[in-house]
GROMACS .gro file of C-alpha atoms in nm:
model
  257
    1MET     CA    1  -1.401   0.299   0.320
    2ARG     CA    2  -1.528   0.665   0.244
    3PHE     CA    3  -1.363   0.966   0.338
    4ILE     CA    4  -1.361   1.349   0.384
    5ASP     CA    5  -1.051   1.577   0.425
    6THR     CA    6  -1.264   1.795   0.605
    7HIS     CA    7  -0.971   2.104   0.582
    8THR     CA    8  -0.726   2.103   0.313
    9HIS     CA    9  -0.601   2.362   0.033
   10LEU     CA   10  -0.497   2.184  -0.274
   11TYR     CA   11  -0.583   2.484  -0.461
   12ASP     CA   12  -0.250   2.641  -0.330
   13GLU     CA   13   0.076   2.681  -0.590
   14ALA     CA   14   0.216   2.334  -0.438
   15PHE     CA   15  -0.057   2.188  -0.649
   16ASP     CA   16  -0.050   2.337  -0.962
   17SER     CA   17   0.220   2.140  -1.136
   18ASP     CA   18  -0.046   1.769  -1.056
   19ARG     CA   19  -0.332   1.927  -0.924
   20GLN     CA   20  -0.523   1.683  -1.129
   21GLN     CA   21  -0.299   1.394  -0.995
   22VAL     CA   22  -0.317   1.513  -0.666
   23MET     CA   23  -0.732   1.461  -0.672
   24GLN     CA   24  -0.695   1.105  -0.880
   25ARG     CA   25  -0.432   0.931  -0.577
   26SER     CA   26  -0.715   1.071  -0.296
   27GLU     CA   27  -0.995   0.945  -0.497
   28ASP     CA   28  -0.777   0.631  -0.489
   29GLN     CA   29  -0.729   0.632  -0.182
   30GLY     CA   30  -1.170   0.687  -0.071
   31VAL     CA   31  -1.095   1.029   0.012
   32ASP     CA   32  -1.365   1.208  -0.260
   33ARG     CA   33  -1.485   1.495  -0.093
   34TRP     CA   34  -1.331   1.768   0.040
   35VAL     CA   35  -1.319   2.116   0.244
   36PHE     CA   36  -1.147   2.385   0.153
   37PRO     CA   37  -1.113   2.693   0.351
   38ALA     CA   38  -1.038   3.028   0.270
   39ILE     CA   39  -0.694   3.248   0.352
   40ASP     CA   40  -0.791   3.569   0.141
   41SER     CA   41  -0.876   3.788  -0.161
   42SER     CA   42  -0.521   3.674  -0.322
   43SER     CA   43  -0.626   3.247  -0.361
   44PHE     CA   44  -1.003   3.325  -0.416
   45ALA     CA   45  -1.036   3.275  -0.765
   46ALA     CA   46  -0.778   2.931  -0.727
   47GLN     CA   47  -0.986   2.892  -0.448
   48LEU     CA   48  -1.379   2.882  -0.671
   49ALA     CA   49  -1.169   2.697  -0.907
   50LEU     CA   50  -1.107   2.389  -0.805
   51TYR     CA   51  -1.473   2.429  -0.619
   52GLU     CA   52  -1.654   2.442  -0.955
   53GLN     CA   53  -1.507   2.147  -1.121
   54TYR     CA   54  -1.531   1.948  -0.800
   55GLY     CA   55  -1.917   2.016  -0.818
   56GLY     CA   56  -2.134   1.809  -0.562
   57ARG     CA   57  -1.828   1.710  -0.381
   58ALA     CA   58  -1.632   1.973  -0.357
   59PHE     CA   59  -1.740   2.215  -0.047
   60MET     CA   60  -1.609   2.603   0.027
   61GLY     CA   61  -1.539   2.813   0.317
   62MET     CA   62  -1.479   3.158   0.303
   63GLY     CA   63  -1.307   3.381   0.622
   64LEU     CA   64  -1.014   3.631   0.624
   65HIS     CA   65  -0.777   3.416   0.772
   66PRO     CA   66  -0.570   3.563   1.090
   67THR     CA   67  -0.225   3.582   0.905
   68SER     CA   68  -0.377   3.778   0.664
   69VAL     CA   69  -0.505   3.975   0.892
   70ALA     CA   70  -0.251   4.294   0.816
   71GLN     CA   71  -0.253   4.655   0.703
   72ASN     CA   72  -0.564   4.627   0.474
   73TRP     CA   73  -0.731   4.383   0.728
   74GLN     CA   74  -1.061   4.563   0.666
   75ASP     CA   75  -1.095   4.524   0.278
   76GLU     CA   76  -1.020   4.169   0.316
   77LEU     CA   77  -1.241   4.146   0.628
   78ASP     CA   78  -1.506   4.306   0.384
   79PHE     CA   79  -1.436   4.119   0.056
   80ALA     CA   80  -1.454   3.778   0.310
   81LEU     CA   81  -1.815   3.889   0.478
   82ASN     CA   82  -1.995   4.028   0.136
   83GLU     CA   83  -1.861   3.675  -0.073
   84LEU     CA   84  -2.069   3.478   0.138
   85LYS     CA   85  -2.300   3.739   0.133
   86ALA     CA   86  -2.365   3.775  -0.203
   87HIS     CA   87  -2.308   3.382  -0.333
   88PRO     CA   88  -2.484   3.184   0.024
   89GLU     CA   89  -2.497   2.881  -0.234
   90ARG     CA   90  -2.125   2.861  -0.262
   91TYR     CA   91  -2.046   2.831   0.131
   92VAL     CA   92  -2.106   2.533   0.426
   93ALA     CA   93  -1.934   2.709   0.645
   94VAL     CA   94  -1.736   3.041   0.734
   95GLY     CA   95  -1.369   2.977   0.818
   96GLU     CA   96  -1.106   2.930   0.774
   97ILE     CA   97  -1.104   3.196   1.081
   98GLY     CA   98  -0.888   3.294   1.408
   99LEU     CA   99  -0.605   3.358   1.622
  100ASP     CA  100  -0.190   3.314   1.607
  101TYR     CA  101   0.030   3.497   1.734
  102TYR     CA  102   0.312   3.224   1.632
  103TRP     CA  103   0.391   3.409   1.359
  104SER     CA  104   0.331   3.814   1.559
  105ARG     CA  105   0.148   3.976   1.751
  106ASP     CA  106   0.136   4.316   1.555
  107PHE     CA  107  -0.227   4.351   1.449
  108ALA     CA  108  -0.318   4.112   1.729
  109GLN     CA  109  -0.646   4.312   1.862
  110GLN     CA  110  -0.714   4.343   1.455
  111GLN     CA  111  -0.729   3.990   1.499
  112ARG     CA  112  -0.990   3.949   1.768
  113GLN     CA  113  -1.211   4.226   1.578
  114VAL     CA  114  -1.174   4.091   1.245
  115LEU     CA  115  -1.298   3.738   1.434
  116LYS     CA  116  -1.535   3.871   1.661
  117ALA     CA  117  -1.701   4.015   1.317
  118GLN     CA  118  -1.724   3.704   1.161
  119LEU     CA  119  -1.865   3.431   1.447
  120GLU     CA  120  -2.130   3.759   1.505
  121TYR     CA  121  -2.209   3.679   1.059
  122ALA     CA  122  -2.200   3.306   1.106
  123SER     CA  123  -2.389   3.315   1.444
  124LYS     CA  124  -2.661   3.453   1.233
  125ALA     CA  125  -2.650   3.302   0.851
  126GLY     CA  126  -2.614   2.986   1.078
  127LEU     CA  127  -2.331   2.875   0.964
  128PRO     CA  128  -2.046   2.649   1.139
  129VAL     CA  129  -1.693   2.836   1.214
  130ILE     CA  130  -1.350   2.670   1.106
  131ILE     CA  131  -1.165   2.812   1.359
  132HIS     CA  132  -0.762   2.857   1.298
  133GLU     CA  133  -0.575   2.919   1.655
  134ARG     CA  134  -0.255   2.917   1.753
  135ASN     CA  135  -0.096   3.038   2.043
  136ALA     CA  136  -0.370   3.189   2.173
  137THR     CA  137  -0.561   2.938   2.348
  138ALA     CA  138  -0.672   3.176   2.628
  139ASP     CA  139  -0.799   3.517   2.418
  140MET     CA  140  -0.950   3.213   2.169
  141MET     CA  141  -1.193   3.092   2.421
  142GLU     CA  142  -1.283   3.383   2.645
  143ILE     CA  143  -1.391   3.572   2.256
  144MET     CA  144  -1.524   3.239   2.234
  145GLN     CA  145  -1.757   3.249   2.560
  146PRO     CA  146  -2.045   3.388   2.407
  147PHE     CA  147  -2.168   3.237   2.157
  148LYS     CA  148  -2.127   2.917   2.396
  149GLY     CA  149  -2.441   2.737   2.245
  150ARG     CA  150  -2.499   2.990   1.909
  151LEU     CA  151  -2.282   2.800   1.741
  152THR     CA  152  -2.093   2.503   1.559
  153GLY     CA  153  -1.797   2.402   1.384
  154VAL     CA  154  -1.505   2.320   1.405
  155PHE     CA  155  -1.112   2.359   1.589
  156HIS     CA  156  -0.924   2.228   1.338
  157ALA     CA  157  -0.541   2.059   1.310
  158PHE     CA  158  -0.556   2.034   1.657
  159THR     CA  159  -0.228   1.921   1.895
  160GLY     CA  160  -0.343   2.072   2.222
  161SER     CA  161  -0.365   1.813   2.635
  162VAL     CA  162  -0.745   1.697   2.717
  163GLU     CA  163  -0.807   1.988   2.871
  164THR     CA  164  -0.802   2.193   2.602
  165TYR     CA  165  -1.019   1.962   2.439
  166ARG     CA  166  -1.265   1.971   2.751
  167ARG     CA  167  -1.320   2.322   2.703
  168ILE     CA  168  -1.425   2.351   2.334
  169ALA     CA  169  -1.657   2.063   2.441
  170ALA     CA  170  -1.832   2.251   2.715
  171LEU     CA  171  -1.854   2.583   2.341
  172THR     CA  172  -2.069   2.265   2.240
  173GLY     CA  173  -2.136   2.200   1.918
  174PHE     CA  174  -1.709   2.208   1.805
  175LYS     CA  175  -1.570   1.848   1.678
  176VAL     CA  176  -1.166   1.920   1.620
  177GLY     CA  177  -1.082   1.821   1.264
  178ILE     CA  178  -0.703   1.534   1.354
  179GLY     CA  179  -0.452   1.564   1.090
  180GLY     CA  180  -0.068   1.445   1.044
  181VAL     CA  181   0.029   1.583   1.371
  182VAL     CA  182  -0.155   1.288   1.518
  183THR     CA  183   0.118   0.971   1.318
  184PHE     CA  184   0.420   1.247   1.458
  185LYS     CA  185   0.683   1.037   1.694
  186ASN     CA  186   0.576   1.046   2.063
  187ALA     CA  187   0.314   1.302   1.974
  188GLY     CA  188   0.099   1.432   2.225
  189ILE     CA  189  -0.182   1.460   2.075
  190ALA     CA  190  -0.204   1.128   2.037
  191LYS     CA  191  -0.225   1.009   2.442
  192THR     CA  192  -0.562   1.333   2.428
  193VAL     CA  193  -0.755   1.164   2.057
  194SER     CA  194  -0.731   0.823   2.263
  195GLN     CA  195  -0.971   1.017   2.522
  196ILE     CA  196  -1.159   1.236   2.282
  197PRO     CA  197  -1.503   1.038   2.202
  198LEU     CA  198  -1.515   0.952   1.888
  199GLU     CA  199  -1.797   1.170   1.760
  200ASP     CA  200  -1.638   1.499   1.800
  201ILE     CA  201  -1.328   1.325   1.614
  202VAL     CA  202  -1.342   1.545   1.226
  203LEU     CA  203  -1.015   1.391   0.977
  204GLU     CA  204  -0.816   1.671   0.804
  205THR     CA  205  -0.477   1.711   0.599
  206ASP     CA  206  -0.475   2.080   0.604
  207SER     CA  207  -0.220   2.019   0.318
  208PRO     CA  208   0.016   2.104   0.193
  209TYR     CA  209   0.126   2.170   0.516
  210LEU     CA  210   0.073   1.875   0.828
  211THR     CA  211   0.213   1.585   0.627
  212PRO     CA  212   0.155   1.268   0.821
  213ALA     CA  213   0.404   0.960   0.857
  214PRO     CA  214   0.598   0.843   0.693
  215PHE     CA  215   0.595   1.065   0.445
  216ARG     CA  216   0.665   1.407   0.703
  217GLY     CA  217   0.899   1.702   0.614
  218LYS     CA  218   0.705   1.683   0.185
  219ARG     CA  219   0.410   1.804   0.103
  220ASN     CA  220   0.077   1.703   0.198
  221GLU     CA  221  -0.164   1.594   0.040
  222SER     CA  222  -0.563   1.430  -0.008
  223GLY     CA  223  -0.457   1.111  -0.047
  224TYR     CA  224  -0.291   1.067   0.336
  225ILE     CA  225  -0.554   1.074   0.524
  226PRO     CA  226  -0.623   0.678   0.570
  227LEU     CA  227  -0.316   0.740   0.785
  228ILE     CA  228  -0.373   0.991   0.979
  229ALA     CA  229  -0.729   0.724   0.990
  230ALA     CA  230  -0.506   0.452   1.096
  231LYS     CA  231  -0.328   0.567   1.372
  232VAL     CA  232  -0.683   0.777   1.524
  233ALA     CA  233  -0.807   0.363   1.441
  234GLU     CA  234  -0.506   0.299   1.695
  235VAL     CA  235  -0.491   0.485   1.956
  236LYS     CA  236  -0.817   0.440   2.054
  237GLY     CA  237  -0.797   0.031   1.982
  238ILE     CA  238  -1.125   0.010   1.730
  239ASP     CA  239  -1.150  -0.095   1.351
  240ILE     CA  240  -0.986   0.187   1.088
  241LYS     CA  241  -1.297   0.098   0.932
  242GLU     CA  242  -1.523   0.214   1.203
  243VAL     CA  243  -1.333   0.558   1.272
  244ALA     CA  244  -1.368   0.622   0.858
  245GLU     CA  245  -1.801   0.603   0.845
  246ALA     CA  246  -1.832   0.760   1.242
  247THR     CA  247  -1.536   1.073   1.101
  248THR     CA  248  -1.708   1.111   0.781
  249GLU     CA  249  -2.091   1.108   0.916
  250ASN     CA  250  -1.953   1.403   1.182
  251ALA     CA  251  -1.850   1.617   0.887
  252GLU     CA  252  -2.120   1.550   0.701
  253LYS     CA  253  -2.382   1.665   1.013
  254LEU     CA  254  -2.131   1.970   1.120
  255PHE     CA  255  -2.081   2.050   0.769
  256LYS     CA  256  -2.420   1.933   0.554
  257ILE     CA  257  -2.309   1.829   0.276
   0.00000   0.00000   0.00000
């Protein structure tokens, strides 16, 4: 079985001491392709270096993460958009971008402005978007509505209800990224996943965050994708090989990789 981790921050400093071993473990588990979404300019050098090291199997998104929308948001947005325009060959997506009201709403208005600008760019460039949304569903859906049918992408780290999934599906062209939370005991997303068509699912770790059971509480890594796939297979009552094949194909089509 082969898998694609569609959302991983393997370039994060959390892996600085053993990154090559982590990458090897990932490959040993059949997870031999990775999508690295951007955060902001501060982590770009590390992101680019890892992408270049694993050329042909590593893929990048570029965008401004909503939690990085702060006092210097215009400079950061300009950095992301200029990089996309200057080096389009590097990028398979605009992301991760979105809204996050969990930590603070101080820059909520600017988050919305930044998101709209990046959605517009993605629409014109024909690139999918990697969406981050936390505690901001109503605003997110309002902003996304004018782009219905104009964009494709993934709502990453999806943990919502069936109703929220249906609203995402109604946008047409969007997948949901299922990660380690699906393995948590009593996680509501497991019930939701049982009702989401396999054709609308891609797998992700969001490593080093959101580690699946039985490693919850420790650093996440891409080699844990099979644990997520196994849980999806369990809740859907199908073989893990079917999950691997379908989700890999979904990712290949979405990101054109």
